[in-house]
Amino acid sequence: RQHFLLSLSLKDDSYNTTKCTELLPKNPFCVCLTGCSFGGQFYSLEDTWHPDLGEPFGIMHCVQCHCEPQKGRRGKVFGKVNCKNIKQDCPEPECDEPILLPGHCCKTCPKGNNPLTYKESLLDTFEYLDKTKEREDDLHKSYNDRSYLNSEDMGPGESRTEFVAVLTGVRDSWLPSSSGVARARFSLTRTSLAFSITYQRMGRPSKLAFLDSDGTTVFEYRVPRGQSDMICGVWKNVAKPLLRQLQSEQMRISLSTSTSRRDEVEGKIIKHRALFAETFSSTLTSEEENSGMGGIAMLTLSDTENNLHFILILQGLIRHRGRGEKPLVVPIRVQLLYRQHTLREVRANITSHDPDFAEVLTDLNSRELFWLSRGQLAIAVATEGQDPQQISGFITGRKSCDTIQSVMSSGDALTPGKTGGVGSAVFNLHDNGTLEYQVQVAGLTSDVVGLTIEQKPRRRNKRSVLYDLTPEYSGATGQAVGSWSRLEARHIHMLLQNELFINVATAHSQDGELRGQIKAVLYSGLEAPRHELPTPLAGYFVSPPVRTGASGHAWVSVDRQCHLHYEIVIAGLSKSDDLTVNAHLHGLAEIGEIDDSSPTRKRLLTGFYGSQAQGVLKDISVELLQHLDQGTAFIQVSTKLNPRGEIRGRVHVPNNCEFGTRGEVEEADVDDTVAKDPEELKKDPHTCFFENQHHAHGSQWTPNYDKCFSCSCQKRTVICDPVICPVLTCTRTIQPEGKCCPEPKDMKAPERVGEPPEGCYFEGDQKMHAPGTTWHPFVPPFGYIKCAVCTCRGSTGEVHCEKVTCPVLTCSHPVRRSPSDCCKECPEEEKGPAGLEHSDMMQADGPRHCKFGKNYYQNSDNWHPWVPVVGEMKCINCWCDHGVTKCQRKQCPILTCTNITRREGSCCPECLGEK
C-alpha cells in the first residue's frame, strides 16, 4: 500500500459544526470551518477528490484524497487530509485490449465488453470508501461532533489506535477446517495492546498467539478458564519492530483449544476507521460444519436520522485466486432479518480480491429500531450462483472488555460548584438491551431528590432526561441498584458513543449538585474488580474536609502474591487546578483517628496527568496489608492546590497476607515489565550489560564498585549517579558498615514494634527520609535531578520539591562547568569556603565541589584515585575542576638508552645503571 505526497491537518478550536449551524440563521457571514484545506480549496468532512497540481501536471486522477474526521484530545473534531495512490487498486480488465479513458485512472474494456460495469457503478455510489480495508461508512456530518465533551483521559503525548481482526478456520491445511468464528478488537496505547475477543461455534480457547510477518509466535497468552464467551487481555511492552508490523497490518492472531487443532481459528489484524463510530456489531457464522467461513458486521446509527450504516468484513465466502489470476466477481445478497422474515434486502457484487461490502439502510421504522435494541435483528450474507454459501448472526450492542462507568462531581455540574461530594456508577449492557446499573453517592450538602440519566441539554439549563433512577435510590445506603430494561436503539448508540450523563439533584441544588459523563474506561489487564462498585474518593472524606469540585473512584484488589492492583479515575478538576496529581495509599493507626497527631504510613502509588491512573504496588508492608484487611486504609489523591489531600476514600480489601508479600518466584506473569529469566534478558534489545550482568530496562541497582552510587538502565544505557546524603544537624555521627551515608551517633530509643516510622517515603529512590532532611530527587530512569531539591516535612510526612534558584551572575559569558550542573557560573575562579559541608553541596551557586568514590574534594584539589581491587593509582593524578573530576596519567620522559628498567613504586621507566 502506497501513500502519496503528504498528510495535512487543519485544526480550528473556535468553530465546530454545532456552533456554526446555530449561528447561520443569525449571521449569514458565519462560515463552518470544520473540514480540510488543500490547495487553496476547502473540503467538508468525508469529502473525496483528485488533487489538481496545476500546470503542467493537471489533475492527478490516480491520486485520491480524503478529508478524514479526527477527534482531538479534548473531543474537538478536525479534518485531516489523507492522499493515496489508487492505481494499484485497479481491477484487471478481462479483455485483451483495454483502453484508458480521459479523466480515468484505470484501464477499462471498450463498451459492450466490460463485465465489471455494475461493480464500478456500485463503487462510484460509495466513492467515499477506501477499498484498502481502511474505509469508513458515510455517517451524517455531525456524527463525531463531540465538542461538548471534556476528554482528558489521555496524558501528554498519548494517543490510541484501534485495530480489528476476523478469525476463521484455517483452510490451507489438509485437516478439516474449524466452524468457529472469532472477532478481536484491539486498542494500542503507547506500547500496550489491549484486546477484547468474542467467539462462536467453538469451545473456549486455551491459547492465544500473535504471529509476525514470518508466521513466528511473538507473544502467547494463556486464556484463563471461565464460562464467559469473552477473552480479555493486554500485551504489554510491545517491541518497536513489532509495533511497526502491527501498524503496517503485517501481524496475525490465532486462537486454539487444548482439545483439537480443528478448533483453531486465525485472522489478520487490520486498522479500520469504522471502529471509530461502531456502536452495534454482529459475528457471522455458517451452519455448515468445518466451513472455515465467517465474518463480522460493524454498524452504527446516524446521529440525527434513523439510518443504519454497516460494513461487512467477510472471510472464506469466496475462494481466493492466486497471484496473476483475474479476480472472480460474485453476486451477493445481504438481508436484514427478524425471526427468519426478510425486512430489508440489498444485492451487489463483490470480488475475490476485495470481499468487503458497505451499505446504508435508510429510515428504519419504529418496529425495526425496537427489534434492533432488543438484539432480535439478524444480518445474513449469501452468495448466489452454482455453489451458494451463507453466513449470518444477530446484531447486538458493541461488546468489549472495557468498563462503562461514571464519576459524578460538583465541578462538572451544569452549574459548577465545590461541595466536596462524590458520585460513582458502573454499568453493564446486555445483548437484549438491558442496562444494569450500580450507583453510589456521598458527601452531599442535602438530601437527594433526583437521580437521572440524561443527554446533553438541548438549550441552556434545559435538561433532557431519558431515565429516572430515583425510585431505586436508598437514602440509608446512598445507593441505587437496578436495571433499565427499555433502552431504545438510539439510547444504546449514545451510550456507546459516550454521549450520556448521570445527574444527581439535591434539595439545595434542584438542577444537580453532581454530574458525570458516562464513558468507557479501557481494559487494563489488572486484577481490579470492575464489576463491583469502586471506592468513592471525595473531599468530604479528607481530614479536615475539603470543599472541592473534584471527585473520583478507585478499584483496589490484592492478588495471590499479595501485590496491590489499583485503578483510579478522577473528574471535576478545573483548568486552574494543577492537573499533576499524586495518589497515596495510607494505613491508619486506628479506625477514626484521622488527624495530624495519629502516626500514618504513607506510600506513593503514582504521579499522573489527566483523569486516570493505574498500576501494581508490590513491596507492601505487613502493617499496610493488615490495614487493608481491616478496612482501616485509605487512598488519597493530592494536587498542588491541596497537597495534604484533595480527595480521599477508605479502602477495605480482605486478604490473607499476614506475612507480607510473597516471593516473586512463584509468580508466572507473562506481562511482567522486568523479565526474570537471564536468557530472556539477553534477547531483549533494551537490556543493559554492566559488571558482567544483564539488567532489564527500567531496573535500578547499587553497583559493586561503589555502594554510594545508584545505577539504572534506560534502553541499553547505564546511568550511575552518586547518592546524595541528607544533612545532619547533630555534632556526633557514625558511619555504619556497609552503608553510604553517616547517621547520628546518639540515636533515639528504638520505635515500638508495629509503630510506623516517622518521616517521608519518596517513590523515586524508594527510601524513607528523616523529617527535615533535604536531597536531590532520584527519578528513574533519569537519575538524580540536580536542579531540584526535596524536603521532608516531618509534621505532615509530605515531600516538598522545588526548583533550585540559580544566582544572578554579573559576568557577560557565564559557562556551565559540567553537563550535569544545574546553574551556569562565571569563568573566574572564586575561592570557596575553608570547610566543606554537605549543605554547600546542595547549593547551585559558587564553585562546584567534586565527589570521587566516598570522598568529597574542593575545587582545585589534587589526589591519586583509589580503585577497588587495584588500590591507589599513584601514577594517575586527579583534580577537581569546578565540580568536574578530571584524571590524567603522569607523563614520562622519552628514554634514549637501550637498557630500560622500572623500579617498584615508580611510575616511569628508567635507564639501567643510572641513579
CSV table of N, CA and C in Angstrom, one decimal, residues 700-809:
chain,number,residue,atom,x,y,z
A,700,GLN,N,16.8,-0.7,38.6
A,700,GLN,CA,17.7,0.1,39.4
A,700,GLN,C,18.5,-0.8,40.4
A,701,TRP,N,19.8,-0.5,40.6
A,701,TRP,CA,20.6,-1.3,41.4
A,701,TRP,C,21.8,-0.5,42.0
A,702,THR,N,22.4,-1.1,43.0
A,702,THR,CA,23.6,-0.5,43.5
A,702,THR,C,24.8,-1.2,42.9
A,703,PRO,N,25.8,-0.5,42.3
A,703,PRO,CA,26.9,-1.2,41.6
A,703,PRO,C,27.9,-1.7,42.6
A,704,ASN,N,28.6,-2.7,42.2
A,704,ASN,CA,29.6,-3.3,43.1
A,704,ASN,C,30.8,-2.4,43.3
A,705,TYR,N,31.2,-1.6,42.4
A,705,TYR,CA,32.4,-0.8,42.5
A,705,TYR,C,32.2,0.3,43.6
A,706,ASP,N,31.0,0.7,43.9
A,706,ASP,CA,30.9,1.8,44.9
A,706,ASP,C,29.4,1.8,45.4
A,707,LYS,N,29.3,1.5,46.7
A,707,LYS,CA,27.9,1.4,47.3
A,707,LYS,C,27.3,2.8,47.4
A,708,CYS,N,28.1,3.8,47.2
A,708,CYS,CA,27.5,5.2,47.3
A,708,CYS,C,27.0,5.7,46.0
A,709,PHE,N,26.8,4.8,45.0
A,709,PHE,CA,26.3,5.2,43.7
A,709,PHE,C,25.0,4.4,43.5
A,710,SER,N,24.1,4.9,42.7
A,710,SER,CA,22.9,4.2,42.3
A,710,SER,C,22.8,4.2,40.8
A,711,CYS,N,22.6,3.0,40.2
A,711,CYS,CA,22.6,2.9,38.7
A,711,CYS,C,21.2,2.5,38.2
A,712,SER,N,20.9,2.9,37.0
A,712,SER,CA,19.6,2.5,36.4
A,712,SER,C,19.9,2.2,34.9
A,713,CYS,N,19.0,1.4,34.3
A,713,CYS,CA,19.1,1.0,32.9
A,713,CYS,C,18.0,1.7,32.1
A,714,GLN,N,18.4,2.4,31.1
A,714,GLN,CA,17.5,3.1,30.2
A,714,GLN,C,17.8,2.8,28.8
A,715,LYS,N,17.2,1.8,28.2
A,715,LYS,CA,17.3,1.4,26.8
A,715,LYS,C,18.8,1.2,26.4
A,716,ARG,N,19.5,0.3,27.0
A,716,ARG,CA,20.9,-0.1,26.8
A,716,ARG,C,21.9,0.9,27.3
A,717,THR,N,21.4,1.9,28.0
A,717,THR,CA,22.3,2.9,28.5
A,717,THR,C,22.3,2.9,30.1
A,718,VAL,N,23.4,2.7,30.7
A,718,VAL,CA,23.5,2.7,32.1
A,718,VAL,C,23.8,4.1,32.6
A,719,ILE,N,23.0,4.6,33.6
A,719,ILE,CA,23.2,5.9,34.2
A,719,ILE,C,23.5,5.7,35.7
A,720,CYS,N,24.6,6.1,36.1
A,720,CYS,CA,25.0,6.0,37.5
A,720,CYS,C,25.2,7.4,38.1
A,721,ASP,N,24.6,7.6,39.3
A,721,ASP,CA,24.7,8.9,40.0
A,721,ASP,C,25.1,8.6,41.4
A,722,PRO,N,25.9,9.6,42.0
A,722,PRO,CA,26.2,9.4,43.4
A,722,PRO,C,25.0,9.6,44.3
A,723,VAL,N,25.0,8.9,45.4
A,723,VAL,CA,23.9,9.0,46.4
A,723,VAL,C,24.2,10.3,47.2
A,724,ILE,N,23.2,11.2,47.2
A,724,ILE,CA,23.3,12.4,48.0
A,724,ILE,C,22.8,12.2,49.4
A,725,CYS,N,23.7,12.3,50.4
A,725,CYS,CA,23.4,12.1,51.8
A,725,CYS,C,22.7,13.2,52.4
A,726,PRO,N,21.7,13.0,53.3
A,726,PRO,CA,21.0,14.1,54.0
A,726,PRO,C,21.9,14.9,54.9
A,727,VAL,N,21.4,16.1,55.1
A,727,VAL,CA,22.2,17.0,56.1
A,727,VAL,C,21.9,16.6,57.5
A,728,LEU,N,22.9,16.4,58.3
A,728,LEU,CA,22.8,16.0,59.7
A,728,LEU,C,23.1,17.3,60.6
A,729,THR,N,22.2,17.6,61.4
A,729,THR,CA,22.3,18.8,62.3
A,729,THR,C,23.0,18.4,63.6
A,730,CYS,N,23.2,17.2,64.0
A,730,CYS,CA,23.9,16.8,65.2
A,730,CYS,C,25.4,16.9,65.1
A,731,THR,N,26.1,16.9,66.2
A,731,THR,CA,27.5,17.1,66.2
A,731,THR,C,28.3,15.8,66.2
A,732,ARG,N,27.6,14.7,66.6
A,732,ARG,CA,28.3,13.4,66.7
A,732,ARG,C,27.6,12.5,65.7
A,733,THR,N,28.4,11.9,64.7
A,733,THR,CA,27.9,11.0,63.7
A,733,THR,C,28.7,9.7,63.7
A,734,ILE,N,28.2,8.7,63.1
A,734,ILE,CA,28.9,7.4,62.9
A,734,ILE,C,28.7,7.0,61.4
A,735,GLN,N,29.6,6.2,60.9
A,735,GLN,CA,29.5,5.7,59.6
A,735,GLN,C,29.2,4.2,59.7
A,736,PRO,N,28.0,3.7,59.6
A,736,PRO,CA,27.7,2.3,59.7
A,736,PRO,C,28.4,1.5,58.6
A,737,GLU,N,28.8,0.3,58.9
A,737,GLU,CA,29.5,-0.5,57.9
A,737,GLU,C,28.5,-1.0,56.9
A,738,GLY,N,28.9,-0.9,55.6
A,738,GLY,CA,28.0,-1.3,54.5
A,738,GLY,C,27.0,-0.3,54.1
A,739,LYS,N,27.0,0.9,54.8
A,739,LYS,CA,26.1,2.0,54.4
A,739,LYS,C,26.9,3.2,53.8
A,740,CYS,N,26.2,3.9,53.0
A,740,CYS,CA,26.8,5.0,52.3
A,740,CYS,C,26.9,6.3,53.1
A,741,CYS,N,25.8,6.6,53.8
A,741,CYS,CA,25.6,7.9,54.5
A,741,CYS,C,25.8,7.8,56.0
A,742,PRO,N,26.4,8.8,56.6
A,742,PRO,CA,26.6,8.8,58.1
A,742,PRO,C,25.3,8.9,58.8
A,743,GLU,N,25.2,8.5,60.0
A,743,GLU,CA,24.0,8.6,60.8
A,743,GLU,C,24.3,9.3,62.2
A,744,PRO,N,23.3,9.9,62.8
A,744,PRO,CA,23.6,10.4,64.2
A,744,PRO,C,24.0,9.3,65.1
A,745,LYS,N,25.0,9.7,66.0
A,745,LYS,CA,25.5,8.7,66.9
A,745,LYS,C,24.6,8.5,68.1
A,746,ASP,N,24.0,9.5,68.6
A,746,ASP,CA,23.0,9.4,69.7
A,746,ASP,C,21.6,9.2,69.1
A,747,MET,N,21.4,8.0,68.8
A,747,MET,CA,20.1,7.6,68.2
A,747,MET,C,19.0,7.6,69.3
A,748,LYS,N,17.8,8.0,69.0
A,748,LYS,CA,16.7,7.9,69.9
A,748,LYS,C,16.4,6.5,70.2
A,749,ALA,N,15.6,6.3,71.2
A,749,ALA,CA,15.1,4.9,71.6
A,749,ALA,C,14.4,4.3,70.4
A,750,PRO,N,14.7,3.0,70.2
A,750,PRO,CA,14.0,2.3,69.1
A,750,PRO,C,12.5,2.4,69.1
A,751,GLU,N,11.9,2.5,67.9
A,751,GLU,CA,10.4,2.6,67.9
A,751,GLU,C,9.8,1.3,68.3
A,752,ARG,N,8.6,1.4,68.9
A,752,ARG,CA,7.9,0.2,69.3
A,752,ARG,C,7.5,-0.6,68.1
A,753,VAL,N,7.5,-1.9,68.3
A,753,VAL,CA,7.1,-2.8,67.2
A,753,VAL,C,5.7,-2.5,66.8
A,754,GLY,N,5.6,-2.4,65.5
A,754,GLY,CA,4.2,-2.1,64.9
A,754,GLY,C,3.9,-0.7,64.7
A,755,GLU,N,4.8,0.2,65.3
A,755,GLU,CA,4.5,1.7,65.1
A,755,GLU,C,5.3,2.1,63.9
A,756,PRO,N,4.6,2.7,62.9
A,756,PRO,CA,5.2,3.1,61.7
A,756,PRO,C,6.3,4.2,61.9
A,757,PRO,N,7.4,4.2,61.2
A,757,PRO,CA,8.4,5.2,61.4
A,757,PRO,C,8.0,6.5,60.9
A,758,GLU,N,8.5,7.6,61.6
A,758,GLU,CA,8.2,8.9,61.1
A,758,GLU,C,9.1,9.3,60.0
A,759,GLY,N,8.7,10.2,59.2
A,759,GLY,CA,9.5,10.6,58.0
A,759,GLY,C,8.7,10.6,56.7
A,760,CYS,N,9.4,10.6,55.6
A,760,CYS,CA,8.7,10.7,54.3
A,760,CYS,C,9.2,9.5,53.4
A,761,TYR,N,8.3,8.9,52.7
A,761,TYR,CA,8.7,7.9,51.7
A,761,TYR,C,8.7,8.6,50.4
A,762,PHE,N,9.8,8.5,49.7
A,762,PHE,CA,9.9,9.0,48.3
A,762,PHE,C,10.0,7.9,47.3
A,763,GLU,N,9.1,7.9,46.3
A,763,GLU,CA,8.9,6.8,45.4
A,763,GLU,C,10.1,6.7,44.5
A,764,GLY,N,10.8,7.8,44.2
A,764,GLY,CA,11.9,7.8,43.2
A,764,GLY,C,13.0,6.9,43.7
A,765,ASP,N,13.6,7.1,44.9
A,765,ASP,CA,14.6,6.3,45.4
A,765,ASP,C,14.1,5.2,46.3
A,766,GLN,N,12.8,5.2,46.5
A,766,GLN,CA,12.1,4.1,47.3
A,766,GLN,C,12.8,4.0,48.7
A,767,LYS,N,12.9,5.2,49.4
A,767,LYS,CA,13.6,5.2,50.7
A,767,LYS,C,12.8,6.1,51.6
A,768,MET,N,12.9,5.8,52.9
A,768,MET,CA,12.3,6.7,53.9
A,768,MET,C,13.4,7.8,54.2
A,769,HIS,N,12.9,9.1,54.3
A,769,HIS,CA,13.8,10.2,54.6
A,769,HIS,C,13.4,10.8,55.9
A,770,ALA,N,14.3,11.1,56.8
A,770,ALA,CA,14.1,11.7,58.1
A,770,ALA,C,13.4,13.1,58.0
A,771,PRO,N,12.6,13.4,59.0
A,771,PRO,CA,12.0,14.8,59.0
A,771,PRO,C,13.0,15.9,58.9
A,772,GLY,N,12.8,16.8,58.1
A,772,GLY,CA,13.7,18.0,57.9
A,772,GLY,C,14.8,17.8,57.0
A,773,THR,N,15.1,16.6,56.5
A,773,THR,CA,16.2,16.4,55.6
A,773,THR,C,15.9,16.9,54.2
A,774,THR,N,17.0,17.2,53.4
A,774,THR,CA,16.8,17.6,52.0
A,774,THR,C,17.7,16.7,51.2
A,775,TRP,N,17.3,16.6,49.9
A,775,TRP,CA,18.0,15.7,49.0
A,775,TRP,C,17.6,16.1,47.5
A,776,HIS,N,18.5,15.7,46.6
A,776,HIS,CA,18.2,15.8,45.2
A,776,HIS,C,17.3,14.6,44.8
A,777,PRO,N,16.2,14.8,44.2
A,777,PRO,CA,15.3,13.7,43.9
A,777,PRO,C,15.9,12.7,42.9
A,778,PHE,N,15.7,11.4,43.1
A,778,PHE,CA,16.1,10.4,42.1
A,778,PHE,C,14.9,10.0,41.4
A,779,VAL,N,14.9,10.2,40.0
A,779,VAL,CA,13.8,9.9,39.2
A,779,VAL,C,14.2,8.9,38.1
A,780,PRO,N,13.9,7.6,38.3
A,780,PRO,CA,14.2,6.7,37.2
A,780,PRO,C,13.5,7.1,35.9
A,781,PRO,N,14.0,6.9,34.7
A,781,PRO,CA,15.4,6.4,34.5
A,781,PRO,C,16.4,7.5,34.4
A,782,PHE,N,16.1,8.8,34.8
A,782,PHE,CA,17.0,9.9,34.5
A,782,PHE,C,18.1,10.1,35.5
A,783,GLY,N,17.9,9.4,36.7
A,783,GLY,CA,18.9,9.6,37.8
A,783,GLY,C,18.6,10.7,38.7
A,784,TYR,N,19.6,11.3,39.3
A,784,TYR,CA,19.4,12.4,40.2
A,784,TYR,C,19.1,13.7,39.4
A,785,ILE,N,18.1,14.4,39.8
A,785,ILE,CA,17.7,15.7,39.2
A,785,ILE,C,18.3,16.8,40.1
A,786,LYS,N,19.4,17.3,39.7
A,786,LYS,CA,20.2,18.2,40.5
A,786,LYS,C,19.7,19.7,40.4
A,787,CYS,N,18.7,19.9,39.6
A,787,CYS,CA,18.0,21.2,39.5
A,787,CYS,C,16.8,21.3,40.4
A,788,ALA,N,16.7,20.3,41.3
A,788,ALA,CA,15.5,20.3,42.2
A,788,ALA,C,16.0,19.8,43.6
A,789,VAL,N,15.4,20.3,44.6
A,789,VAL,CA,15.7,19.9,46.0
A,789,VAL,C,14.4,19.5,46.7
A,790,CYS,N,14.4,18.4,47.3
A,790,CYS,CA,13.2,17.9,48.0
A,790,CYS,C,13.5,18.0,49.5
A,791,THR,N,12.4,18.3,50.3
A,791,THR,CA,12.5,18.4,51.7
A,791,THR,C,11.4,17.5,52.3
A,792,CYS,N,11.7,16.8,53.4
A,792,CYS,CA,10.7,16.0,54.1
A,792,CYS,C,10.2,16.9,55.3
A,793,ARG,N,8.9,17.1,55.2
A,793,ARG,CA,8.2,17.9,56.2
A,793,ARG,C,7.7,16.9,57.3
A,794,GLY,N,8.4,16.9,58.4
A,794,GLY,CA,8.2,15.9,59.4
A,794,GLY,C,6.8,15.9,60.0
A,795,SER,N,6.2,17.1,60.1
A,795,SER,CA,4.9,17.2,60.8
A,795,SER,C,3.8,16.6,60.0
A,796,THR,N,3.9,16.6,58.7
A,796,THR,CA,2.8,16.0,57.8
A,796,THR,C,3.3,14.8,57.1
A,797,GLY,N,4.6,14.5,57.0
A,797,GLY,CA,5.1,13.4,56.3
A,797,GLY,C,5.0,13.6,54.8
A,798,GLU,N,4.9,14.9,54.3
A,798,GLU,CA,4.8,15.2,52.9
A,798,GLU,C,6.2,15.5,52.4
A,799,VAL,N,6.4,15.2,51.1
A,799,VAL,CA,7.7,15.5,50.4
A,799,VAL,C,7.4,16.8,49.6
A,800,HIS,N,8.2,17.8,49.8
A,800,HIS,CA,8.0,19.0,49.1
A,800,HIS,C,9.3,19.3,48.2
A,801,CYS,N,9.1,19.3,46.9
A,801,CYS,CA,10.2,19.5,46.0
A,801,CYS,C,10.0,20.8,45.3
A,802,GLU,N,11.1,21.5,45.1
A,802,GLU,CA,11.1,22.8,44.4
A,802,GLU,C,12.4,23.0,43.6
A,803,LYS,N,12.3,23.8,42.5
A,803,LYS,CA,13.4,24.0,41.6
A,803,LYS,C,14.5,24.8,42.3
A,804,VAL,N,15.7,24.5,42.0
A,804,VAL,CA,16.8,25.3,42.5
A,804,VAL,C,16.8,26.6,41.9
A,805,THR,N,17.0,27.7,42.7
A,805,THR,CA,17.1,29.0,42.2
A,805,THR,C,18.6,29.4,41.9
A,806,CYS,N,18.9,29.7,40.7
A,806,CYS,CA,20.2,30.0,40.3
A,806,CYS,C,20.6,31.4,40.7
A,807,PRO,N,21.8,31.7,41.1
A,807,PRO,CA,22.2,33.1,41.5
A,807,PRO,C,22.3,34.0,40.3
A,808,VAL,N,22.1,35.3,40.5
A,808,VAL,CA,22.3,36.3,39.4
A,808,VAL,C,23.7,36.5,39.2
A,809,LEU,N,24.1,36.3,37.9
A,809,LEU,CA,25.6,36.4,37.5
A,809,LEU,C,25.9,37.8,36.9
